[in-house]
XYZ file of N, CA and C in Angstrom:
693
model
N 0.969 -3.257 14.438
C 1.176 -2.287 13.372
C 2.429 -2.563 12.550
N 3.437 -3.136 13.226
C 4.721 -3.404 12.526
C 4.464 -4.353 11.360
N 3.577 -5.352 11.529
C 3.246 -6.278 10.446
C 2.646 -5.515 9.268
N 1.793 -4.572 9.640
C 1.120 -3.759 8.612
C 2.172 -2.952 7.775
N 3.056 -2.338 8.480
C 4.081 -1.523 7.816
C 4.996 -2.380 6.890
N 5.256 -3.617 7.381
C 6.066 -4.533 6.553
C 5.281 -4.942 5.331
N 3.974 -5.197 5.527
C 3.103 -5.571 4.409
C 3.029 -4.448 3.351
N 2.790 -3.239 3.805
C 2.704 -2.079 2.943
C 4.034 -1.815 2.227
N 5.089 -1.983 3.004
C 6.428 -1.765 2.427
C 6.730 -2.787 1.326
N 6.347 -4.031 1.579
C 6.530 -5.088 0.587
C 5.753 -4.838 -0.691
N 4.495 -4.448 -0.532
C 3.622 -4.131 -1.664
C 4.179 -2.955 -2.436
N 4.630 -1.917 -1.698
C 5.136 -0.736 -2.366
C 6.449 -1.099 -3.170
N 7.257 -1.979 -2.594
C 8.447 -2.400 -3.310
C 8.135 -3.155 -4.603
N 7.192 -4.063 -4.506
C 6.801 -4.812 -5.686
C 6.197 -3.906 -6.774
N 5.349 -2.987 -6.271
C 4.729 -2.010 -7.198
C 5.796 -1.132 -7.869
N 6.805 -0.740 -7.109
C 7.852 0.088 -7.738
C 8.628 -0.693 -8.747
N 8.924 -1.987 -8.452
C 9.668 -2.806 -9.395
C 8.902 -3.009 -10.687
N 7.612 -3.260 -10.586
C 6.785 -3.482 -11.779
C 6.677 -2.172 -12.572
N 6.497 -1.077 -11.847
C 6.354 0.254 -12.505
C 7.651 0.598 -13.228
N 8.798 0.294 -12.576
C 10.094 0.589 -13.217
C 10.290 -0.280 -14.439
N 9.890 -1.532 -14.343
C 9.979 -2.433 -15.496
C 9.073 -1.935 -16.633
N 7.885 -1.483 -16.279
C 6.951 -0.915 -17.275
C 7.596 0.269 -18.011
N 8.160 1.180 -17.290
C 8.795 2.347 -17.899
C 9.940 1.999 -18.788
N 10.736 0.953 -18.361
C 11.849 0.522 -19.223
C 11.345 -0.123 -20.470
N 10.227 -0.880 -20.381
C 9.628 -1.499 -21.602
C 9.153 -0.450 -22.537
N 8.484 0.559 -22.036
C 7.939 1.570 -22.907
C 9.087 2.390 -23.556
N 10.177 2.586 -22.788
C 11.319 3.285 -23.390
C 11.977 2.427 -24.485
N 12.025 1.132 -24.253
C 12.611 0.204 -25.204
C 11.815 0.240 -26.514
N 10.481 0.097 -26.383
C 9.624 -0.049 -27.563
C 9.305 1.331 -28.203
N 9.661 2.385 -27.558
C 9.503 3.702 -28.112
C 10.567 3.886 -29.250
N 11.582 3.019 -29.247
C 12.651 3.050 -30.303
C 12.285 2.185 -31.483
N 11.164 1.447 -31.369
C 10.746 0.627 -32.496
C 9.703 1.455 -33.287
N 10.191 2.050 -34.338
C 9.327 3.001 -35.105
C 8.376 2.235 -36.050
N 7.159 2.767 -36.099
C 6.115 2.108 -36.943
C 6.425 2.217 -38.405
N 6.280 1.136 -39.113
C 6.498 1.200 -40.558
C 5.472 2.028 -41.274
N 4.258 2.124 -40.731
C 3.189 2.892 -41.354
C 3.317 4.392 -41.097
N 4.227 4.764 -40.165
C 4.512 6.180 -39.882
C 3.352 6.915 -39.156
N 2.395 6.209 -38.601
C 1.247 6.851 -37.976
C 1.587 7.221 -36.507
N 1.075 8.307 -36.072
C 1.262 8.742 -34.669
C 0.255 8.061 -33.758
N 0.436 8.150 -32.477
C -0.486 7.582 -31.508
C -1.913 8.133 -31.733
N -1.961 9.420 -31.952
C -3.272 10.048 -32.191
C -3.985 9.541 -33.433
N -3.132 9.337 -34.487
C -3.724 8.791 -35.729
C -4.167 7.373 -35.606
N -3.440 6.588 -34.802
C -3.793 5.188 -34.542
C -5.126 5.163 -33.811
N -5.202 6.029 -32.773
C -6.442 6.088 -31.978
C -7.660 6.455 -32.836
N -7.477 7.474 -33.653
C -8.576 7.953 -34.484
C -9.058 6.888 -35.464
N -8.085 6.179 -36.058
C -8.435 5.101 -37.006
C -9.168 3.972 -36.340
N -8.735 3.604 -35.167
C -9.420 2.513 -34.416
C -10.832 2.932 -34.034
N -11.050 4.196 -33.681
C -12.382 4.728 -33.387
C -13.233 4.637 -34.693
N -12.673 5.061 -35.768
C -13.404 5.071 -37.086
C -13.746 3.629 -37.477
N -12.871 2.727 -37.292
C -13.063 1.330 -37.695
C -14.177 0.672 -36.857
N -14.395 1.184 -35.666
C -15.451 0.691 -34.788
C -16.753 1.501 -34.876
N -16.770 2.467 -35.817
C -17.911 3.278 -36.022
C -18.213 4.233 -34.912
N -17.250 4.593 -34.131
C -17.430 5.531 -32.994
C -17.121 6.942 -33.466
N -18.083 7.786 -33.562
C -17.911 9.151 -34.074
C -18.002 10.282 -33.018
N -18.431 9.871 -31.787
C -18.645 10.913 -30.780
C -17.572 10.961 -29.734
N -16.415 10.350 -30.024
C -15.269 10.386 -29.085
C -14.127 11.151 -29.692
N -13.549 12.047 -28.925
C -12.427 12.883 -29.424
C -11.108 12.361 -28.850
N -10.044 12.497 -29.648
C -8.715 12.147 -29.228
C -7.990 13.420 -28.884
N -7.532 13.554 -27.617
C -6.870 14.797 -27.199
C -5.523 14.488 -26.531
N -4.705 15.511 -26.467
C -3.409 15.366 -25.825
C -3.482 15.822 -24.365
N -2.818 15.122 -23.452
C -2.779 15.471 -22.058
C -1.372 15.485 -21.547
N -1.063 16.376 -20.589
C 0.269 16.546 -20.073
C 0.730 15.362 -19.238
N 2.061 15.117 -19.161
C 2.569 14.099 -18.271
C 2.994 12.846 -19.011
N 3.537 11.902 -18.259
C 3.982 10.614 -18.777
C 3.122 9.533 -18.263
N 2.681 8.607 -19.063
C 1.800 7.494 -18.656
C 0.547 8.003 -17.989
N 0.044 9.152 -18.467
C -1.220 9.728 -17.978
C -2.370 9.424 -18.919
N -2.146 8.489 -19.813
C -3.181 8.160 -20.812
C -4.412 7.556 -20.171
N -5.583 7.925 -20.599
C -6.799 7.368 -20.060
C -7.988 7.733 -20.968
N -9.053 6.940 -20.806
C -10.340 7.239 -21.491
C -11.302 7.846 -20.481
N -11.897 8.967 -20.816
C -12.856 9.594 -19.913
C -14.277 9.415 -20.469
N -15.063 8.543 -19.805
C -16.394 8.244 -20.323
C -17.376 9.390 -20.172
N -17.047 10.332 -19.245
C -17.962 11.448 -18.985
C -18.028 12.423 -20.152
N -16.881 12.796 -20.692
C -16.837 13.697 -21.874
C -16.471 12.999 -23.156
N -16.339 11.673 -23.065
C -15.989 10.874 -24.207
C -14.723 11.352 -24.938
N -13.609 11.291 -24.248
C -12.346 11.719 -24.786
C -11.298 10.605 -24.539
N -10.482 10.321 -25.552
C -9.345 9.463 -25.402
C -8.163 10.415 -25.124
N -7.658 10.414 -23.922
C -6.599 11.331 -23.513
C -5.275 10.637 -23.614
N -4.432 11.143 -24.541
C -3.111 10.565 -24.761
C -2.012 11.462 -24.242
N -1.050 10.893 -23.552
C 0.059 11.725 -23.035
C 0.879 12.246 -24.169
N 1.659 13.267 -23.878
C 2.469 13.886 -24.924
C 3.401 12.893 -25.633
N 3.911 11.907 -24.856
C 4.787 10.938 -25.409
C 4.106 9.876 -26.282
N 2.817 9.912 -26.306
C 2.029 8.921 -27.087
C 1.312 9.651 -28.204
N 0.753 10.771 -27.969
C -0.118 11.491 -28.933
C 0.588 11.738 -30.263
N 1.864 12.228 -30.168
C 2.561 12.583 -31.438
C 3.640 11.652 -31.847
N 3.950 10.638 -31.009
C 4.974 9.688 -31.357
C 4.570 8.616 -32.321
N 5.504 8.046 -33.013
C 5.201 7.055 -34.057
C 6.008 5.773 -33.847
N 5.706 5.126 -32.744
C 6.425 3.896 -32.378
C 5.505 2.856 -31.795
N 6.061 1.678 -31.456
C 5.254 0.552 -30.954
C 4.584 0.839 -29.654
N 5.309 1.594 -28.741
C 4.736 1.968 -27.439
C 3.529 2.859 -27.617
N 3.681 3.848 -28.481
C 2.544 4.796 -28.707
C 1.338 4.081 -29.339
N 1.625 3.201 -30.260
C 0.556 2.432 -30.851
C -0.194 1.559 -29.846
N 0.535 0.915 -28.948
C -0.004 0.078 -27.947
C -0.923 0.853 -26.961
N -0.400 1.929 -26.489
C -1.168 2.782 -25.517
C -2.423 3.371 -26.186
N -2.219 3.937 -27.338
C -3.347 4.587 -28.044
C -4.453 3.590 -28.325
N -4.133 2.416 -28.802
C -5.113 1.378 -29.109
C -5.768 0.837 -27.838
N -5.002 0.739 -26.780
C -5.575 0.301 -25.463
C -6.619 1.259 -24.994
N -6.314 2.546 -25.022
C -7.264 3.550 -24.510
C -8.532 3.582 -25.357
N -8.413 3.372 -26.672
C -9.570 3.282 -27.536
C -10.325 2.031 -27.206
N -9.612 0.989 -26.800
C -10.295 -0.212 -26.303
C -11.331 0.081 -25.273
N -10.980 1.019 -24.363
C -11.956 1.438 -23.329
C -13.151 2.165 -23.940
N -12.894 2.965 -24.957
C -13.978 3.668 -25.642
C -14.917 2.686 -26.349
N -14.340 1.614 -26.902
C -15.138 0.555 -27.536
C -15.967 -0.137 -26.459
N -15.340 -0.440 -25.328
C -16.081 -1.060 -24.194
C -17.313 -0.188 -23.836
N -17.037 1.122 -23.762
C -18.129 2.053 -23.373
C -19.203 2.019 -24.382
N -18.862 2.072 -25.681
C -19.858 2.108 -26.721
C -20.653 0.840 -26.790
N -20.076 -0.274 -26.385
C -20.712 -1.563 -26.396
C -21.296 -2.011 -25.053
N -21.302 -1.058 -24.089
C -21.819 -1.309 -22.766
C -21.195 -2.564 -22.113
N -19.878 -2.668 -22.211
C -19.183 -3.809 -21.599
C -19.487 -3.837 -20.115
N -19.995 -4.935 -19.617
C -20.547 -5.068 -18.268
C -19.576 -4.770 -17.150
N -18.307 -5.161 -17.334
C -17.314 -4.895 -16.295
C -16.954 -3.429 -16.201
N -16.935 -2.730 -17.327
C -16.734 -1.294 -17.339
C -17.862 -0.573 -16.682
N -19.091 -1.061 -16.977
C -20.313 -0.431 -16.377
C -20.252 -0.572 -14.860
N -19.894 -1.755 -14.378
C -19.804 -1.998 -12.950
C -18.723 -1.072 -12.300
N -17.623 -0.998 -12.989
C -16.515 -0.185 -12.491
C -16.895 1.304 -12.397
N -17.574 1.777 -13.419
C -17.981 3.189 -13.470
C -18.983 3.517 -12.345
N -19.814 2.561 -11.988
C -20.780 2.791 -10.888
C -20.081 2.908 -9.547
N -18.936 2.254 -9.421
C -18.224 2.291 -8.159
C -17.332 3.526 -8.012
N -16.981 4.130 -9.115
C -16.030 5.292 -9.091
C -16.485 6.378 -8.077
N -17.659 6.902 -8.117
C -18.044 7.975 -7.221
C -17.922 7.597 -5.735
N -18.234 6.352 -5.396
C -18.184 5.851 -4.039
C -16.711 5.676 -3.583
N -15.953 4.941 -4.405
C -14.608 4.665 -4.042
C -13.718 5.898 -3.973
N -13.982 6.887 -4.829
C -13.177 8.091 -4.806
C -13.273 8.861 -3.535
N -14.380 8.639 -2.764
C -14.622 9.290 -1.519
C -14.123 8.443 -0.347
N -14.453 7.148 -0.400
C -14.167 6.305 0.759
C -12.815 5.688 0.820
N -12.139 5.479 -0.277
C -10.910 4.704 -0.317
C -9.770 5.376 0.532
N -9.727 6.710 0.533
C -8.639 7.381 1.219
C -8.849 7.389 2.732
N -10.117 7.189 3.167
C -10.365 7.289 4.616
C -10.621 5.939 5.272
N -10.725 4.892 4.487
C -11.125 3.584 5.060
C -10.151 3.052 6.122
N -8.866 3.194 5.877
C -7.858 2.703 6.859
C -7.966 3.417 8.184
N -8.179 4.736 8.101
C -8.287 5.532 9.312
C -9.580 5.250 10.074
N -10.633 4.911 9.373
C -11.918 4.535 9.994
C -11.706 3.222 10.750
N -11.105 2.235 10.116
C -10.866 0.961 10.737
C -9.988 1.142 11.972
N -8.894 1.906 11.815
C -7.965 2.126 12.946
C -8.678 2.876 14.058
N -9.552 3.841 13.725
C -10.281 4.507 14.777
C -11.202 3.610 15.515
N -11.848 2.640 14.797
C -12.689 1.695 15.422
C -11.929 0.781 16.352
N -10.730 0.402 15.989
C -9.898 -0.441 16.813
C -9.488 0.312 18.103
N -9.193 1.584 18.000
C -8.845 2.371 19.159
C -10.007 2.507 20.129
N -11.190 2.359 19.624
C -12.400 2.441 20.425
C -12.846 1.060 20.928
N -12.043 0.054 20.681
C -12.316 -1.256 21.249
C -12.983 -2.274 20.330
N -12.830 -2.109 18.992
C -13.462 -3.009 18.074
C -12.970 -4.415 18.220
N -11.614 -4.613 18.420
C -11.071 -5.960 18.474
C -11.599 -6.758 19.691
N -12.098 -6.073 20.705
C -12.663 -6.755 21.853
C -14.138 -6.929 21.717
N -14.714 -6.436 20.579
C -16.137 -6.593 20.325
C -16.972 -5.523 21.048
N -16.333 -4.435 21.446
C -17.021 -3.329 22.110
C -17.877 -2.595 21.106
N -19.147 -2.367 21.441
C -20.148 -1.803 20.559
C -19.757 -0.743 19.512
N -19.654 0.520 19.919
C -19.523 1.638 18.983
C -18.273 1.493 18.111
N -17.136 1.174 18.735
C -15.897 1.030 18.030
C -15.968 -0.101 17.002
N -16.651 -1.175 17.392
C -16.800 -2.311 16.524
C -17.527 -1.955 15.198
N -18.604 -1.211 15.356
C -19.415 -0.808 14.210
C -18.664 0.182 13.313
N -17.895 1.045 13.942
C -17.056 1.966 13.159
C -16.034 1.192 12.317
N -15.416 0.185 12.947
C -14.398 -0.630 12.258
C -15.044 -1.372 11.108
N -16.261 -1.915 11.339
C -16.982 -2.638 10.282
C -17.239 -1.706 9.118
N -17.654 -0.483 9.392
C -17.925 0.513 8.369
C -16.632 0.723 7.528
N -15.466 0.832 8.211
C -14.233 1.012 7.559
C -13.862 -0.196 6.665
N -14.127 -1.384 7.158
C -13.869 -2.591 6.371
C -14.767 -2.644 5.163
N -15.955 -2.197 5.262
C -16.891 -2.140 4.070
C -16.311 -1.178 3.053
N -15.854 -0.040 3.500
C -15.212 0.924 2.593
C -14.010 0.304 1.895
N -13.195 -0.365 2.662
C -11.988 -1.008 2.162
C -12.347 -2.114 1.183
N -13.436 -2.865 1.498
C -13.906 -3.935 0.690
C -14.353 -3.397 -0.680
N -15.014 -2.271 -0.685
C -15.485 -1.685 -1.966
C -14.264 -1.243 -2.796
N -13.231 -0.734 -2.128
C -12.004 -0.356 -2.912
C -11.276 -1.619 -3.466
N -11.315 -2.687 -2.686
C -10.713 -3.970 -3.153
C -11.496 -4.510 -4.323
N -12.826 -4.455 -4.182
C -13.726 -4.909 -5.288
C -13.443 -4.142 -6.566
N -13.326 -2.825 -6.350
C -13.017 -1.943 -7.483
C -11.685 -2.344 -8.201
N -10.724 -2.665 -7.406
C -9.413 -3.049 -7.958
C -9.506 -4.318 -8.788
N -10.304 -5.293 -8.271
C -10.417 -6.564 -8.983
C -11.350 -6.421 -10.214
N -12.310 -5.534 -10.144
C -13.184 -5.290 -11.326
C -12.340 -4.632 -12.412
N -11.357 -3.837 -11.983
C -10.550 -3.144 -12.940
C -9.719 -4.132 -13.802
N -9.374 -5.217 -13.256
C -8.564 -6.224 -13.967
C -9.175 -6.687 -15.305
N -10.372 -7.221 -15.328
C -10.939 -7.610 -16.614
C -11.136 -6.449 -17.549
N -11.402 -5.274 -16.994
C -11.573 -4.063 -17.858
C -10.269 -3.784 -18.577
N -9.173 -3.789 -17.858
C -7.855 -3.486 -18.456
C -7.374 -4.581 -19.363
N -7.523 -5.830 -18.941
C -7.085 -6.933 -19.829
C -7.872 -6.998 -21.120
N -9.215 -6.743 -21.002
C -10.075 -6.790 -22.189
C -9.717 -5.661 -23.136
N -9.383 -4.457 -22.594
C -9.066 -3.337 -23.443
C -7.759 -3.650 -24.226
N -6.808 -4.294 -23.553
C -5.535 -4.673 -24.187
C -5.807 -5.722 -25.294
N -6.656 -6.701 -24.982
C -6.970 -7.728 -25.948
C -7.632 -7.119 -27.186
N -8.528 -6.168 -26.982
C -9.190 -5.528 -28.084
C -8.150 -4.728 -28.922
N -7.238 -4.046 -28.219
C -6.219 -3.267 -28.922
C -5.350 -4.161 -29.770
N -4.855 -5.223 -29.168
C -3.938 -6.103 -29.929
C -4.614 -6.810 -31.049
N -5.859 -7.235 -30.881
C -6.643 -7.867 -31.957
C -6.825 -6.929 -33.116
N -7.134 -5.686 -32.822
C -7.355 -4.720 -33.880
C -6.044 -4.414 -34.638
N -4.978 -4.213 -33.887
C -3.661 -3.937 -34.502
C -3.250 -5.060 -35.447
N -3.548 -6.302 -35.035
C -3.198 -7.478 -35.867
C -4.145 -7.657 -37.072
N -5.440 -7.585 -36.810
C -6.438 -7.795 -37.870
C -6.346 -6.747 -38.979
N -6.059 -5.530 -38.574
C -5.993 -4.437 -39.601
C -4.579 -4.273 -40.163
N -3.688 -5.175 -39.748
C -2.304 -5.140 -40.242
C -1.688 -3.790 -40.022
N -1.891 -3.229 -38.822
C -1.405 -1.903 -38.486
C 0.097 -1.886 -38.134
N 0.542 -3.055 -37.660
C 1.925 -3.156 -37.231
C 2.624 -4.360 -37.774
N 3.953 -4.331 -37.803
C 4.721 -5.483 -38.266
C 4.807 -6.499 -37.192
N 5.420 -7.651 -37.395
C 5.552 -8.706 -36.394
C 6.367 -8.189 -35.180
N 7.455 -7.451 -35.473
C 8.298 -6.924 -34.417
C 7.532 -5.875 -33.605
N 6.816 -5.004 -34.275
C 6.029 -3.959 -33.642
C 4.938 -4.552 -32.780
N 4.267 -5.578 -33.285
C 3.233 -6.208 -32.529
C 3.781 -6.856 -31.265
N 4.915 -7.535 -31.340
C 5.568 -8.149 -30.159
C 5.840 -7.098 -29.116
N 6.332 -5.943 -29.559
C 6.655 -4.866 -28.615
C 5.402 -4.305 -27.927
N 4.327 -4.117 -28.778
C 3.078 -3.627 -28.208
C 2.488 -4.564 -27.186
N 2.537 -5.849 -27.536
C 1.981 -6.896 -26.622
C 2.752 -6.964 -25.357
N 4.059 -6.906 -25.412
C 4.856 -6.969 -24.193
C 4.647 -5.787 -23.278
N 4.542 -4.598 -23.926
C 4.321 -3.370 -23.145
C 2.985 -3.403 -22.405
N 1.944 -3.861 -23.115
C 0.621 -3.917 -22.490
C 0.547 -4.989 -21.350
N 1.327 -6.037 -21.523
C 1.340 -7.025 -20.420
C 1.867 -6.471 -19.186
N 2.957 -5.658 -19.284
C 3.526 -5.050 -18.091
C 2.633 -3.964 -17.531
N 1.896 -3.285 -18.367
C 0.942 -2.270 -17.864
C -0.152 -2.979 -17.065
N -0.582 -4.138 -17.557
C -1.683 -4.914 -16.850
C -1.190 -5.374 -15.505
N 0.125 -5.680 -15.437
C 0.674 -6.204 -14.130
C 0.609 -5.137 -13.045
N 0.683 -3.881 -13.353
C 0.576 -2.850 -12.378
C -0.794 -2.871 -11.681
N -1.858 -3.178 -12.475
C -3.187 -3.258 -11.891
C -3.324 -4.538 -11.071
N -2.653 -5.586 -11.498
C -2.669 -6.846 -10.721
C -2.068 -6.706 -9.377
N -0.911 -6.033 -9.308
C -0.208 -5.763 -8.043
C -1.100 -4.940 -7.162
N -1.724 -3.871 -7.734
C -2.618 -3.016 -6.933
C -3.790 -3.781 -6.359
N -4.343 -4.695 -7.156
C -5.471 -5.496 -6.636
C -5.059 -6.420 -5.529
N -3.927 -7.072 -5.701
C -3.441 -8.002 -4.687
C -3.050 -7.242 -3.392
N -2.525 -6.063 -3.564
C -2.161 -5.213 -2.446
C -3.368 -4.779 -1.644
N -4.445 -4.432 -2.399
C -5.679 -4.022 -1.736
C -6.292 -5.212 -0.936
N -6.229 -6.362 -1.539
C -6.752 -7.561 -0.899
C -5.919 -7.907 0.347
N -4.631 -7.843 0.286
C -3.794 -8.145 1.444
C -4.067 -7.155 2.545
N -4.244 -5.902 2.246
C -4.568 -4.889 3.268
C -5.902 -5.162 3.891
N -6.892 -5.500 3.080
C -8.229 -5.820 3.624
C -8.191 -7.018 4.575
N -7.439 -8.076 4.183
C -7.329 -9.289 5.015
C -6.654 -8.948 6.345
N -5.609 -8.100 6.287
C -4.895 -7.744 7.486
C -5.783 -6.994 8.450
N -6.513 -6.024 7.950
C -7.348 -5.212 8.872
C -8.564 -6.011 9.350
N -9.096 -6.893 8.527
C -10.199 -7.795 8.929
C -9.731 -8.697 10.090
N -8.484 -9.167 9.949
C -7.953 -10.023 11.039
C -7.759 -9.182 12.277
N -7.324 -7.947 12.161
C -7.148 -7.090 13.334
C -8.433 -6.797 14.048
N -9.527 -6.726 13.263
C -10.857 -6.469 13.847
C -11.451 -7.711 14.480
N -11.422 -8.850 13.742
C -12.096 -10.044 14.170
C -11.162 -11.031 14.939
N -9.853 -10.940 14.598
C -8.933 -11.932 15.184
C -8.715 -11.796 16.672
N -8.945 -10.604 17.201
C -8.732 -10.402 18.626
C -9.939 -10.732 19.471
N -11.008 -11.150 18.807
C -12.237 -11.443 19.597
C -12.273 -12.927 19.993
N -12.881 -13.176 21.091
C -12.993 -14.549 21.535
C -14.074 -15.280 20.775
């Protein structure tokens, strides 16, 4: 278990460093004011209009970095620091979230796959480690019947969560690419503003990359714990 705690601690540290870097980037680019004077909400609405999407609403949501697209009620939810602000960070986030709305409207395959996994992963991800651990306590590592099958069930749950994390990567990277392409093609930002938006979105994507690698490392560790002790 000590190896597991070291692994989790290392992943948590890397995640914290990337998250801190992301926050500092957004703070930096929040000082780069848009020459067009548009707010995050206005940027989002224009991108929706330019893609012919009329059934998605842009709304404000509480918190910091709580921005997301909700495919169930078709809303682009922008945090308070993005919705009304008029800077490169707000433009980047707003356009990125609309990128997800565009994916939804165009039935982007990776988003469709991710959406199908959401109901399953939301239930199983929090319990998978405990299921594997419970199986090990019942003798899974020695190949003993009932405990072994419980551990396998836990590994399947963990595997689905890991798959979800990796499917999220193309979804997030594609949304950023769509956002940056639109900002550039429509001449919505200056060269300096575009550079800031691009840098901010790159760091946002890295948080998902760290999460995916962390999920994979955890899966490999527990798989080794289950299968590695067997003759």
